Amino acid sequence: MRVLAITNLFPNLLEPGRSTFNEQHLLHLAQRVSLSVIAPVAWTSPAGRKRRADRSLQPLERQLAGLVHPTFFYPPRIARASYPYCFRRSIAADFRRQLAEFAPDVVYATWIYPDALAAAQLARQAGLPVVIKAHGSDIHSLDPGARMEGARAALRLADFSIAVSQDLRKSMIGLGAEAIRTVTIYNGVDLERFQRLGQAQCREKLGIAKTEKMLLYVGNLKQVKGVDRLIAGFTQAAVRDCRLFIVGDGSELATLKEQARSAGVADRVWFAGRRPHHEIPMLMSAADLVCLLSRNEGVPNVLLEAMATGTPVLASQVGGIPEVVQEGKNGLLVDASSPDHVAAAINDILRRRWDAAKVRDSVRGLTWDRNAAETVSVLDSAISGYCRGDLDP
C-alpha cells in the first residue's frame, strides 16, 4: 500500500519538536506501508521565513518514501475562506510530482482545515480515495463561518474519517460526517521511551528537594490549554513546599508570567520553555502530578505519556479526556473553570498514595503499533471500497 500523507503537523529542521504526536503516528504507520509526506510550513513560521530567505530548509531524515516541506502562502488572519485554495496552490507541484513518481493508492490528511479539505479536493481531482483525521482542536475550535463550512465540506468529501476519541467522533458526525464511515482510533504512547525513571535521580538533575512537591505542565502556552486555570488553582492550593513547572512556549507566555507575579507565586512557578521530547520522560518521572486543564481537547498525548511514566494526572472534564482518565486509578478529573475546585483537587491528589505500576498499566494497551494497525485497516477499506465502486468518486 502506498500512502500519501498531507499535513502541517510534522517537524522540520527549524522546528524539530513540532507535533511529535503526529510524527510518531506517521513514523509507525510507515513501518507498515510505503509512506510519503507533504508537510507544508507556513510562510509566517521560522521555517517559512528560512525558506524565503535562502530556500535551504531540508527535511529531517526519516524512514519515509519521501518528505517535502513546501511553503504555505496565505493572508494571515483574514480571508480565511481562501485558505484551502492557498493550501492547494502551495502544494500543487509536489502533489503532481507524487502522483507521477510515487503513484499513491490513497491520500491521507491529518488536520481538518485547511489541510484535509485541500487534500480531499486534490485527491478527488486525481481519482484517488481520501481518508482524513481530526485531532481535537481542529474540530472543537471551529467558529461559524468559513472554517466550519470548510470542515463540513472536508468531512463530506472523505471516504473515511478518523477521530482520536468517541467524543470527537460525535462532533464530526454532528458536522455531517457519515457515522458508518467515521471511526475512533486512539493515539498511542511510546512505552519504551516513557517509562518510570527513578524519581530521586530525576529530581537531583532538576535541583528539586525530596521533600518538595512538583506539579508539571507540558504543552503549548495557548488560552485553550488552560494554564491560567492551573496557576489560579495552584495559587489557592494549601500544599506547602510545592513548585509548578511549566514546560512549553506560546502566545500566552507573558500573560501567564504576569499572572504568577500578580498572584505572588512567581518564586514557585518555573517557566522552563520548550524542552526536547527526549527530556519529557525525566520531567514526568520527577513530578508528583502532571496537570492539563484544557478548555477543549481530543485525547492529549501528554496525559498518555504521563501515565506511561507512572505519574498520576489532573485533567479537565472535556472532550475525550474522560475516556482515558480513570478516576482514582491514574488520576482525577476536575471542573477546571473553578479555581477552588482545582485547588481542592491538587490537595486531594497530592495526599493520596498512587500505585505507579497501576497508573502505567492503564495505558499499556494504547501503543503506536496498535494505532498504526487500525489506521492501515481504515486506509485499506477506503482503497478497496473505492476500487469496487462502493464509495462515491
mmCIF file of C-alpha atoms in Angstrom:
data_model
loop_
_atom_site.group_PDB
_atom_site.id
_atom_site.type_symbol
_atom_site.label_atom_id
_atom_site.label_comp_id
_atom_site.label_asym_id
_atom_site.label_seq_id
_atom_site.Cartn_x
_atom_site.Cartn_y
_atom_site.Cartn_z
ATOM 1 C CA MET A 1 0.000 0.000 0.000
ATOM 2 C CA ARG A 2 1.334 3.434 -0.991
ATOM 3 C CA VAL A 3 0.007 6.259 1.173
ATOM 4 C CA LEU A 4 0.485 9.969 0.526
ATOM 5 C CA ALA A 5 0.071 11.904 3.790
ATOM 6 C CA ILE A 6 -0.631 15.644 3.727
ATOM 7 C CA THR A 7 -0.367 17.600 6.970
ATOM 8 C CA ASN A 8 1.121 20.717 8.526
ATOM 9 C CA LEU A 9 1.710 18.691 11.708
ATOM 10 C CA PHE A 10 5.244 17.435 11.167
ATOM 11 C CA PRO A 11 8.681 18.561 12.366
ATOM 12 C CA ASN A 12 11.398 20.179 10.287
ATOM 13 C CA LEU A 13 14.983 21.194 10.999
ATOM 14 C CA LEU A 14 13.975 24.573 12.416
ATOM 15 C CA GLU A 15 11.014 23.184 14.373
ATOM 16 C CA PRO A 16 12.199 19.718 15.455
ATOM 17 C CA GLY A 17 9.665 19.462 18.273
ATOM 18 C CA ARG A 18 6.627 20.321 16.188
ATOM 19 C CA SER A 19 3.668 17.965 16.645
ATOM 20 C CA THR A 20 5.616 14.995 17.979
ATOM 21 C CA PHE A 21 2.360 13.078 18.456
ATOM 22 C CA ASN A 22 1.610 13.192 14.721
ATOM 23 C CA GLU A 23 5.229 12.460 13.870
ATOM 24 C CA GLN A 24 5.081 9.299 15.995
ATOM 25 C CA HIS A 25 1.787 8.316 14.384
ATOM 26 C CA LEU A 26 3.140 8.691 10.848
ATOM 27 C CA LEU A 27 6.501 7.046 11.538
ATOM 28 C CA HIS A 28 4.787 3.975 12.981
ATOM 29 C CA LEU A 29 2.419 3.955 10.022
ATOM 30 C CA ALA A 30 5.485 3.998 7.751
ATOM 31 C CA GLN A 31 6.584 0.693 9.288
ATOM 32 C CA ARG A 32 3.501 -0.942 7.754
ATOM 33 C CA VAL A 33 3.028 0.907 4.443
ATOM 34 C CA SER A 34 5.080 2.860 1.939
ATOM 35 C CA LEU A 35 4.510 6.412 3.126
ATOM 36 C CA SER A 36 5.393 9.731 1.541
ATOM 37 C CA VAL A 37 4.622 13.010 3.325
ATOM 38 C CA ILE A 38 3.890 16.526 2.093
ATOM 39 C CA ALA A 39 4.330 18.694 5.191
ATOM 40 C CA PRO A 40 3.838 22.383 4.324
ATOM 41 C CA VAL A 41 5.344 25.088 6.526
ATOM 42 C CA ALA A 42 3.519 28.388 6.961
ATOM 43 C CA TRP A 43 5.363 31.322 5.427
ATOM 44 C CA THR A 44 4.965 33.147 8.770
ATOM 45 C CA SER A 45 6.739 30.385 10.752
ATOM 46 C CA PRO A 46 10.506 30.246 11.451
ATOM 47 C CA ALA A 47 10.820 27.503 8.843
ATOM 48 C CA GLY A 48 8.795 29.526 6.336
ATOM 49 C CA ARG A 49 10.969 32.594 6.872
ATOM 50 C CA LYS A 50 14.064 30.437 6.367
ATOM 51 C CA ARG A 51 12.673 29.142 3.085
ATOM 52 C CA ARG A 52 12.012 32.658 1.844
ATOM 53 C CA ALA A 53 15.498 33.790 2.858
ATOM 54 C CA ASP A 54 17.655 31.154 1.202
ATOM 55 C CA ARG A 55 15.492 28.133 0.240
ATOM 56 C CA SER A 56 17.821 25.901 2.247
ATOM 57 C CA LEU A 57 15.317 24.207 4.556
ATOM 58 C CA GLN A 58 15.889 20.484 4.266
ATOM 59 C CA PRO A 59 13.643 17.745 5.674
ATOM 60 C CA LEU A 60 14.691 15.785 8.721
ATOM 61 C CA GLU A 61 15.998 12.321 7.984
ATOM 62 C CA ARG A 62 13.081 9.919 8.342
ATOM 63 C CA GLN A 63 12.203 6.351 7.355
ATOM 64 C CA LEU A 64 9.771 7.537 4.714
ATOM 65 C CA ALA A 65 9.429 7.016 0.996
ATOM 66 C CA GLY A 66 9.578 10.802 0.657
ATOM 67 C CA LEU A 67 9.227 14.026 2.625
ATOM 68 C CA VAL A 68 8.903 17.591 1.319
ATOM 69 C CA HIS A 69 8.229 20.919 3.025
ATOM 70 C CA PRO A 70 6.596 23.320 0.544
ATOM 71 C CA THR A 71 5.840 26.820 1.830
ATOM 72 C CA PHE A 72 2.185 27.509 2.577
ATOM 73 C CA PHE A 73 1.389 31.066 1.488
ATOM 74 C CA TYR A 74 -1.852 32.624 2.808
ATOM 75 C CA PRO A 75 -3.165 36.003 4.056
ATOM 76 C CA PRO A 76 -2.754 35.899 7.873
ATOM 77 C CA ARG A 77 -5.949 36.267 9.940
ATOM 78 C CA ILE A 78 -8.047 37.482 7.008
ATOM 79 C CA ALA A 79 -9.917 35.883 4.090
ATOM 80 C CA ARG A 80 -9.993 32.500 5.826
ATOM 81 C CA ALA A 81 -12.298 31.133 3.146
ATOM 82 C CA SER A 82 -9.332 31.352 0.767
ATOM 83 C CA TYR A 83 -7.066 29.120 2.878
ATOM 84 C CA PRO A 84 -7.957 25.806 1.160
ATOM 85 C CA TYR A 85 -7.276 27.412 -2.236
ATOM 86 C CA CYS A 86 -3.972 28.820 -0.944
ATOM 87 C CA PHE A 87 -3.057 25.433 0.517
ATOM 88 C CA ARG A 88 -3.821 23.625 -2.746
ATOM 89 C CA ARG A 89 -1.763 26.108 -4.770
ATOM 90 C CA SER A 90 1.126 25.851 -2.303
ATOM 91 C CA ILE A 91 1.391 22.053 -2.541
ATOM 92 C CA ALA A 92 0.130 21.531 -6.118
ATOM 93 C CA ALA A 93 3.548 20.987 -7.718
ATOM 94 C CA ASP A 94 4.623 18.497 -5.067
ATOM 95 C CA PHE A 95 1.273 16.719 -5.282
ATOM 96 C CA ARG A 96 1.618 16.289 -9.046
ATOM 97 C CA ARG A 97 5.171 15.035 -8.570
ATOM 98 C CA GLN A 98 3.977 12.465 -6.037
ATOM 99 C CA LEU A 99 1.307 11.250 -8.458
ATOM 100 C CA ALA A 100 3.892 10.746 -11.170
ATOM 101 C CA GLU A 101 6.761 9.322 -9.128
ATOM 102 C CA PHE A 102 5.195 7.725 -6.037
ATOM 103 C CA ALA A 103 1.796 6.707 -7.500
ATOM 104 C CA PRO A 104 -0.143 6.642 -4.208
ATOM 105 C CA ASP A 105 -3.108 4.350 -3.637
ATOM 106 C CA VAL A 106 -4.754 6.698 -1.146
ATOM 107 C CA VAL A 107 -4.412 10.242 0.211
ATOM 108 C CA TYR A 108 -4.353 10.639 3.998
ATOM 109 C CA ALA A 109 -4.766 14.105 5.557
ATOM 110 C CA THR A 110 -4.388 14.887 9.249
ATOM 111 C CA TRP A 111 -5.842 18.240 10.425
ATOM 112 C CA ILE A 112 -9.235 19.273 9.169
ATOM 113 C CA TYR A 113 -8.915 22.832 7.884
ATOM 114 C CA PRO A 114 -7.480 23.719 5.510
ATOM 115 C CA ASP A 115 -5.255 20.633 5.167
ATOM 116 C CA ALA A 116 -7.926 17.938 4.862
ATOM 117 C CA LEU A 117 -10.246 19.959 2.652
ATOM 118 C CA ALA A 118 -7.445 20.878 0.232
ATOM 119 C CA ALA A 119 -6.127 17.296 0.241
ATOM 120 C CA ALA A 120 -9.592 15.855 -0.383
ATOM 121 C CA GLN A 121 -10.154 18.211 -3.311
ATOM 122 C CA LEU A 122 -6.818 17.274 -4.863
ATOM 123 C CA ALA A 123 -7.481 13.562 -4.281
ATOM 124 C CA ARG A 124 -10.861 13.786 -5.981
ATOM 125 C CA GLN A 125 -9.325 15.548 -8.987
ATOM 126 C CA ALA A 126 -6.747 12.758 -9.210
ATOM 127 C CA GLY A 127 -9.342 9.992 -8.854
ATOM 128 C CA LEU A 128 -7.960 8.772 -5.525
ATOM 129 C CA PRO A 129 -9.714 7.790 -2.288
ATOM 130 C CA VAL A 130 -9.081 10.036 0.718
ATOM 131 C CA VAL A 131 -9.067 9.446 4.470
ATOM 132 C CA ILE A 132 -8.950 12.382 6.884
ATOM 133 C CA LYS A 133 -8.108 12.558 10.588
ATOM 134 C CA ALA A 134 -9.167 15.103 13.224
ATOM 135 C CA HIS A 135 -7.158 15.678 16.395
ATOM 136 C CA GLY A 136 -9.448 17.724 18.615
ATOM 137 C CA SER A 137 -8.920 21.469 18.469
ATOM 138 C CA ASP A 138 -9.284 21.428 14.679
ATOM 139 C CA ILE A 139 -12.939 20.477 15.327
ATOM 140 C CA HIS A 140 -13.649 21.912 18.778
ATOM 141 C CA SER A 141 -12.285 25.379 17.946
ATOM 142 C CA LEU A 142 -14.359 25.880 14.801
ATOM 143 C CA ASP A 143 -16.383 29.081 14.744
ATOM 144 C CA PRO A 144 -19.347 29.727 12.444
ATOM 145 C CA GLY A 145 -18.166 30.810 9.050
ATOM 146 C CA ALA A 146 -15.530 29.704 6.581
ATOM 147 C CA ARG A 147 -13.683 27.278 8.851
ATOM 148 C CA MET A 148 -16.828 25.434 9.936
ATOM 149 C CA GLU A 149 -18.179 25.226 6.405
ATOM 150 C CA GLY A 150 -14.758 24.077 5.205
ATOM 151 C CA ALA A 151 -14.704 21.351 7.846
ATOM 152 C CA ARG A 152 -18.167 20.212 6.780
ATOM 153 C CA ALA A 153 -17.015 20.077 3.154
ATOM 154 C CA ALA A 154 -13.922 18.027 4.071
ATOM 155 C CA LEU A 155 -15.998 15.519 6.045
ATOM 156 C CA ARG A 156 -18.453 15.162 3.150
ATOM 157 C CA LEU A 157 -15.633 14.524 0.657
ATOM 158 C CA ALA A 158 -13.792 11.951 2.792
ATOM 159 C CA ASP A 159 -14.232 8.260 2.127
ATOM 160 C CA PHE A 160 -13.461 7.627 5.806
ATOM 161 C CA SER A 161 -12.840 9.958 8.742
ATOM 162 C CA ILE A 162 -10.795 9.127 11.844
ATOM 163 C CA ALA A 163 -11.342 10.677 15.287
ATOM 164 C CA VAL A 164 -8.978 10.327 18.254
ATOM 165 C CA SER A 165 -11.855 9.948 20.749
ATOM 166 C CA GLN A 166 -15.501 8.938 20.875
ATOM 167 C CA ASP A 167 -16.428 12.466 21.892
ATOM 168 C CA LEU A 168 -14.665 13.865 18.816
ATOM 169 C CA ARG A 169 -16.362 11.275 16.607
ATOM 170 C CA LYS A 170 -19.772 12.510 17.793
ATOM 171 C CA SER A 171 -18.781 16.087 16.983
ATOM 172 C CA MET A 172 -17.651 15.091 13.499
ATOM 173 C CA ILE A 173 -20.914 13.249 12.844
ATOM 174 C CA GLY A 174 -22.747 16.346 14.054
ATOM 175 C CA LEU A 175 -20.905 18.332 11.384
ATOM 176 C CA GLY A 176 -22.070 15.979 8.666
ATOM 177 C CA ALA A 177 -19.645 13.036 8.633
ATOM 178 C CA GLU A 178 -21.335 9.745 7.799
ATOM 179 C CA ALA A 179 -21.459 7.669 11.000
ATOM 180 C CA ILE A 180 -20.669 4.348 9.318
ATOM 181 C CA ARG A 181 -17.522 5.855 7.776
ATOM 182 C CA THR A 182 -16.324 7.690 10.888
ATOM 183 C CA VAL A 183 -14.176 5.633 13.260
ATOM 184 C CA THR A 184 -12.365 6.222 16.534
ATOM 185 C CA ILE A 185 -8.683 5.333 16.749
ATOM 186 C CA TYR A 186 -6.973 6.436 19.939
ATOM 187 C CA ASN A 187 -3.476 7.810 19.684
ATOM 188 C CA GLY A 188 -0.635 5.799 21.142
ATOM 189 C CA VAL A 189 2.255 6.261 23.517
ATOM 190 C CA ASP A 190 5.848 5.084 23.228
ATOM 191 C CA LEU A 191 6.060 2.741 26.229
ATOM 192 C CA GLU A 192 9.790 2.217 25.744
ATOM 193 C CA ARG A 193 10.601 5.931 25.884
ATOM 194 C CA PHE A 194 8.048 6.782 28.561
ATOM 195 C CA GLN A 195 8.961 4.575 31.489
ATOM 196 C CA ARG A 196 9.106 5.162 35.215
ATOM 197 C CA LEU A 197 12.563 6.514 35.950
ATOM 198 C CA GLY A 198 13.981 6.945 39.437
ATOM 199 C CA GLN A 199 12.253 9.982 40.923
ATOM 200 C CA ALA A 200 15.160 10.796 43.248
ATOM 201 C CA GLN A 201 17.702 10.804 40.406
ATOM 202 C CA CYS A 202 15.429 12.864 38.148
ATOM 203 C CA ARG A 203 14.843 15.410 40.903
ATOM 204 C CA GLU A 204 18.532 15.668 41.589
ATOM 205 C CA LYS A 205 19.094 16.661 37.953
ATOM 206 C CA LEU A 206 16.420 19.353 38.287
ATOM 207 C CA GLY A 207 17.548 20.606 41.690
ATOM 208 C CA ILE A 208 14.267 19.607 43.353
ATOM 209 C CA ALA A 209 14.414 18.554 47.009
ATOM 210 C CA LYS A 210 12.921 15.199 48.025
ATOM 211 C CA THR A 211 10.543 16.978 50.400
ATOM 212 C CA GLU A 212 9.135 19.296 47.746
ATOM 213 C CA LYS A 213 6.013 18.550 45.740
ATOM 214 C CA MET A 214 6.314 19.077 41.991
ATOM 215 C CA LEU A 215 3.447 19.862 39.612
ATOM 216 C CA LEU A 216 4.137 19.754 35.887
ATOM 217 C CA TYR A 217 2.501 21.141 32.772
ATOM 218 C CA VAL A 218 3.844 20.249 29.308
ATOM 219 C CA GLY A 219 2.424 21.789 26.155
ATOM 220 C CA ASN A 220 1.711 24.917 24.179
ATOM 221 C CA LEU A 221 1.019 28.099 26.110
ATOM 222 C CA LYS A 222 -2.272 28.894 24.463
ATOM 223 C CA GLN A 223 -5.509 30.090 26.030
ATOM 224 C CA VAL A 224 -7.279 26.855 25.117
ATOM 225 C CA LYS A 225 -4.801 24.818 27.193
ATOM 226 C CA GLY A 226 -5.985 26.409 30.450
ATOM 227 C CA VAL A 227 -2.583 27.132 32.010
ATOM 228 C CA ASP A 228 -4.155 30.234 33.560
ATOM 229 C CA ARG A 229 -6.599 27.926 35.349
ATOM 230 C CA LEU A 230 -3.716 25.847 36.636
ATOM 231 C CA ILE A 231 -1.863 28.868 38.031
ATOM 232 C CA ALA A 232 -5.077 30.113 39.681
ATOM 233 C CA GLY A 233 -5.719 26.748 41.331
ATOM 234 C CA PHE A 234 -2.068 26.323 42.286
ATOM 235 C CA THR A 235 -2.156 29.735 43.986
ATOM 236 C CA GLN A 236 -5.046 28.642 46.212
ATOM 237 C CA ALA A 237 -3.799 25.111 46.968
ATOM 238 C CA ALA A 238 -2.820 24.568 50.586
ATOM 239 C CA VAL A 239 0.192 22.374 49.827
ATOM 240 C CA ARG A 240 3.441 23.689 51.284
ATOM 241 C CA ASP A 241 6.822 23.294 49.600
ATOM 242 C CA CYS A 242 5.205 22.856 46.195
ATOM 243 C CA ARG A 243 6.532 24.078 42.847
ATOM 244 C CA LEU A 244 4.875 24.293 39.454
ATOM 245 C CA PHE A 245 6.978 23.601 36.350
ATOM 246 C CA ILE A 246 5.554 24.921 33.080
ATOM 247 C CA VAL A 247 7.273 23.408 30.053
ATOM 248 C CA GLY A 248 6.409 24.959 26.706
ATOM 249 C CA ASP A 249 6.106 28.231 24.838
ATOM 250 C CA GLY A 250 3.411 30.179 23.089
ATOM 251 C CA SER A 251 1.373 33.337 22.759
ATOM 252 C CA GLU A 252 0.255 33.367 26.425
ATOM 253 C CA LEU A 253 3.746 33.279 27.963
ATOM 254 C CA ALA A 254 3.940 36.940 29.005
ATOM 255 C CA THR A 255 0.359 36.923 30.315
ATOM 256 C CA LEU A 256 0.976 33.801 32.399
ATOM 257 C CA LYS A 257 4.192 35.188 33.878
ATOM 258 C CA GLU A 258 2.312 38.333 34.895
ATOM 259 C CA GLN A 259 -0.473 36.227 36.411
ATOM 260 C CA ALA A 260 2.056 34.317 38.545
ATOM 261 C CA ARG A 261 3.732 37.565 39.607
ATOM 262 C CA SER A 262 0.449 39.276 40.499
ATOM 263 C CA ALA A 263 -0.682 36.215 42.482
ATOM 264 C CA GLY A 264 2.540 36.243 44.493
ATOM 265 C CA VAL A 265 3.694 32.798 43.360
ATOM 266 C CA ALA A 266 6.324 33.773 40.786
ATOM 267 C CA ASP A 267 9.042 32.308 43.007
ATOM 268 C CA ARG A 268 7.277 28.908 42.935
ATOM 269 C CA VAL A 269 6.389 28.811 39.226
ATOM 270 C CA TRP A 270 9.211 27.920 36.831
ATOM 271 C CA PHE A 271 8.706 28.669 33.146
ATOM 272 C CA ALA A 272 11.148 26.230 31.558
ATOM 273 C CA GLY A 273 10.474 26.999 27.885
ATOM 274 C CA ARG A 274 10.376 24.278 25.262
ATOM 275 C CA ARG A 275 12.308 21.139 26.093
ATOM 276 C CA PRO A 276 13.393 18.347 23.702
ATOM 277 C CA HIS A 277 10.924 15.480 23.583
ATOM 278 C CA HIS A 278 13.539 13.042 24.925
ATOM 279 C CA GLU A 279 13.722 15.067 28.174
ATOM 280 C CA ILE A 280 9.998 14.836 28.926
ATOM 281 C CA PRO A 281 10.075 11.321 30.495
ATOM 282 C CA MET A 282 12.646 12.575 33.036
ATOM 283 C CA LEU A 283 10.492 15.598 33.894
ATOM 284 C CA MET A 284 7.358 13.483 34.230
ATOM 285 C CA SER A 285 9.137 10.920 36.406
ATOM 286 C CA ALA A 286 10.348 13.698 38.697
ATOM 287 C CA ALA A 287 6.837 15.127 39.093
ATOM 288 C CA ASP A 288 4.203 14.170 41.639
ATOM 289 C CA LEU A 289 1.442 15.244 39.303
ATOM 290 C CA VAL A 290 1.006 16.207 35.620
ATOM 291 C CA CYS A 291 -1.772 18.756 35.012
ATOM 292 C CA LEU A 292 -3.799 19.627 31.917
ATOM 293 C CA LEU A 293 -6.835 21.869 32.450
ATOM 294 C CA SER A 294 -7.757 22.468 28.811
ATOM 295 C CA ARG A 295 -10.927 24.194 27.708
ATOM 296 C CA ASN A 296 -11.346 21.608 24.943
ATOM 297 C CA GLU A 297 -9.365 18.570 23.812
ATOM 298 C CA GLY A 298 -9.342 15.354 21.842
ATOM 299 C CA VAL A 299 -7.235 12.822 23.758
ATOM 300 C CA PRO A 300 -3.990 14.716 24.504
ATOM 301 C CA ASN A 301 -0.862 12.615 24.270
ATOM 302 C CA VAL A 302 0.736 14.400 27.214
ATOM 303 C CA LEU A 303 -1.710 12.595 29.523
ATOM 304 C CA LEU A 304 -0.936 9.202 27.988
ATOM 305 C CA GLU A 305 2.792 9.897 28.292
ATOM 306 C CA ALA A 306 2.478 10.980 31.914
ATOM 307 C CA MET A 307 0.542 7.855 32.827
ATOM 308 C CA ALA A 308 3.083 5.699 30.989
ATOM 309 C CA THR A 309 5.744 7.017 33.392
ATOM 310 C CA GLY A 310 3.519 6.047 36.326
ATOM 311 C CA THR A 311 2.698 9.658 37.219
ATOM 312 C CA PRO A 312 -0.955 10.483 38.023
ATOM 313 C CA VAL A 313 -2.722 13.285 36.168
ATOM 314 C CA LEU A 314 -5.159 16.053 36.962
ATOM 315 C CA ALA A 315 -7.281 16.959 33.957
ATOM 316 C CA SER A 316 -10.417 18.834 32.975
ATOM 317 C CA GLN A 317 -13.638 17.011 32.128
ATOM 318 C CA VAL A 318 -13.721 17.960 28.455
ATOM 319 C CA GLY A 319 -13.519 16.249 25.083
ATOM 320 C CA GLY A 320 -12.075 12.755 25.098
ATOM 321 C CA ILE A 321 -10.144 13.164 28.359
ATOM 322 C CA PRO A 322 -12.712 11.232 30.478
ATOM 323 C CA GLU A 323 -12.267 8.304 28.071
ATOM 324 C CA VAL A 324 -8.686 7.718 29.277
ATOM 325 C CA VAL A 325 -8.527 9.183 32.801
ATOM 326 C CA GLN A 326 -9.846 6.607 35.253
ATOM 327 C CA GLU A 327 -10.712 8.393 38.468
ATOM 328 C CA GLY A 328 -8.663 7.161 41.401
ATOM 329 C CA LYS A 329 -6.612 4.756 39.267
ATOM 330 C CA ASN A 330 -4.495 7.025 37.082
ATOM 331 C CA GLY A 331 -5.652 10.488 38.085
ATOM 332 C CA LEU A 332 -8.573 12.796 38.819
ATOM 333 C CA LEU A 333 -10.962 14.839 36.698
ATOM 334 C CA VAL A 334 -11.987 18.343 37.744
ATOM 335 C CA ASP A 335 -14.255 21.223 36.811
ATOM 336 C CA ALA A 336 -11.339 23.372 35.740
ATOM 337 C CA SER A 337 -13.425 26.540 35.448
ATOM 338 C CA SER A 338 -13.378 26.855 39.252
ATOM 339 C CA PRO A 339 -10.048 27.743 40.956
ATOM 340 C CA ASP A 340 -11.491 26.395 44.209
ATOM 341 C CA HIS A 341 -12.192 23.020 42.606
ATOM 342 C CA VAL A 342 -8.742 22.921 41.026
ATOM 343 C CA ALA A 343 -7.071 23.774 44.342
ATOM 344 C CA ALA A 344 -9.082 21.133 46.182
ATOM 345 C CA ALA A 345 -8.191 18.528 43.531
ATOM 346 C CA ILE A 346 -4.483 19.386 43.775
ATOM 347 C CA ASN A 347 -4.626 18.995 47.550
ATOM 348 C CA ASP A 348 -6.510 15.708 47.226
ATOM 349 C CA ILE A 349 -4.285 14.136 44.589
ATOM 350 C CA LEU A 350 -1.065 15.031 46.424
ATOM 351 C CA ARG A 351 -2.346 13.483 49.656
ATOM 352 C CA ARG A 352 -3.084 10.128 48.027
ATOM 353 C CA ARG A 353 -0.677 7.263 47.578
ATOM 354 C CA TRP A 354 -0.597 6.243 43.933
ATOM 355 C CA ASP A 355 0.492 2.881 42.587
ATOM 356 C CA ALA A 356 2.841 3.787 39.714
ATOM 357 C CA ALA A 357 2.533 0.319 38.188
ATOM 358 C CA LYS A 358 -1.273 0.565 38.040
ATOM 359 C CA VAL A 359 -1.074 4.058 36.579
ATOM 360 C CA ARG A 360 1.201 2.745 33.821
ATOM 361 C CA ASP A 361 -0.950 -0.343 33.249
ATOM 362 C CA SER A 362 -3.940 1.875 32.471
ATOM 363 C CA VAL A 363 -2.367 2.900 29.135
ATOM 364 C CA ARG A 364 -0.452 -0.267 28.327
ATOM 365 C CA GLY A 365 -2.854 -1.136 25.502
ATOM 366 C CA LEU A 366 -2.595 2.290 23.849
ATOM 367 C CA THR A 367 0.501 1.708 21.733
ATOM 368 C CA TRP A 368 1.526 3.317 18.466
ATOM 369 C CA ASP A 369 1.726 -0.158 16.889
ATOM 370 C CA ARG A 370 -1.974 -0.710 17.632
ATOM 371 C CA ASN A 371 -2.747 2.781 16.344
ATOM 372 C CA ALA A 372 -0.873 2.118 13.082
ATOM 373 C CA ALA A 373 -2.539 -1.260 12.547
ATOM 374 C CA GLU A 374 -6.024 0.224 12.983
ATOM 375 C CA THR A 375 -5.182 3.130 10.676
ATOM 376 C CA VAL A 376 -3.952 0.749 7.970
ATOM 377 C CA SER A 377 -7.260 -1.122 8.216
ATOM 378 C CA VAL A 378 -9.200 2.096 7.540
ATOM 379 C CA LEU A 379 -6.911 3.080 4.659
ATOM 380 C CA ASP A 380 -7.312 -0.384 3.149
ATOM 381 C CA SER A 381 -11.107 -0.118 3.436
ATOM 382 C CA ALA A 382 -11.006 3.213 1.595
ATOM 383 C CA ILE A 383 -8.909 1.747 -1.217
ATOM 384 C CA SER A 384 -10.992 -1.427 -1.502
ATOM 385 C CA GLY A 385 -14.323 0.394 -1.424
ATOM 386 C CA TYR A 386 -13.160 2.925 -3.957
ATOM 387 C CA CYS A 387 -11.948 0.235 -6.333
ATOM 388 C CA ARG A 388 -15.241 -1.702 -6.003
ATOM 389 C CA GLY A 389 -17.251 1.452 -6.543
ATOM 390 C CA ASP A 390 -18.828 1.291 -3.089
ATOM 391 C CA LEU A 391 -17.546 4.816 -2.373
ATOM 392 C CA ASP A 392 -18.623 7.748 -4.462
ATOM 393 C CA PRO A 393 -15.834 9.276 -6.591
#
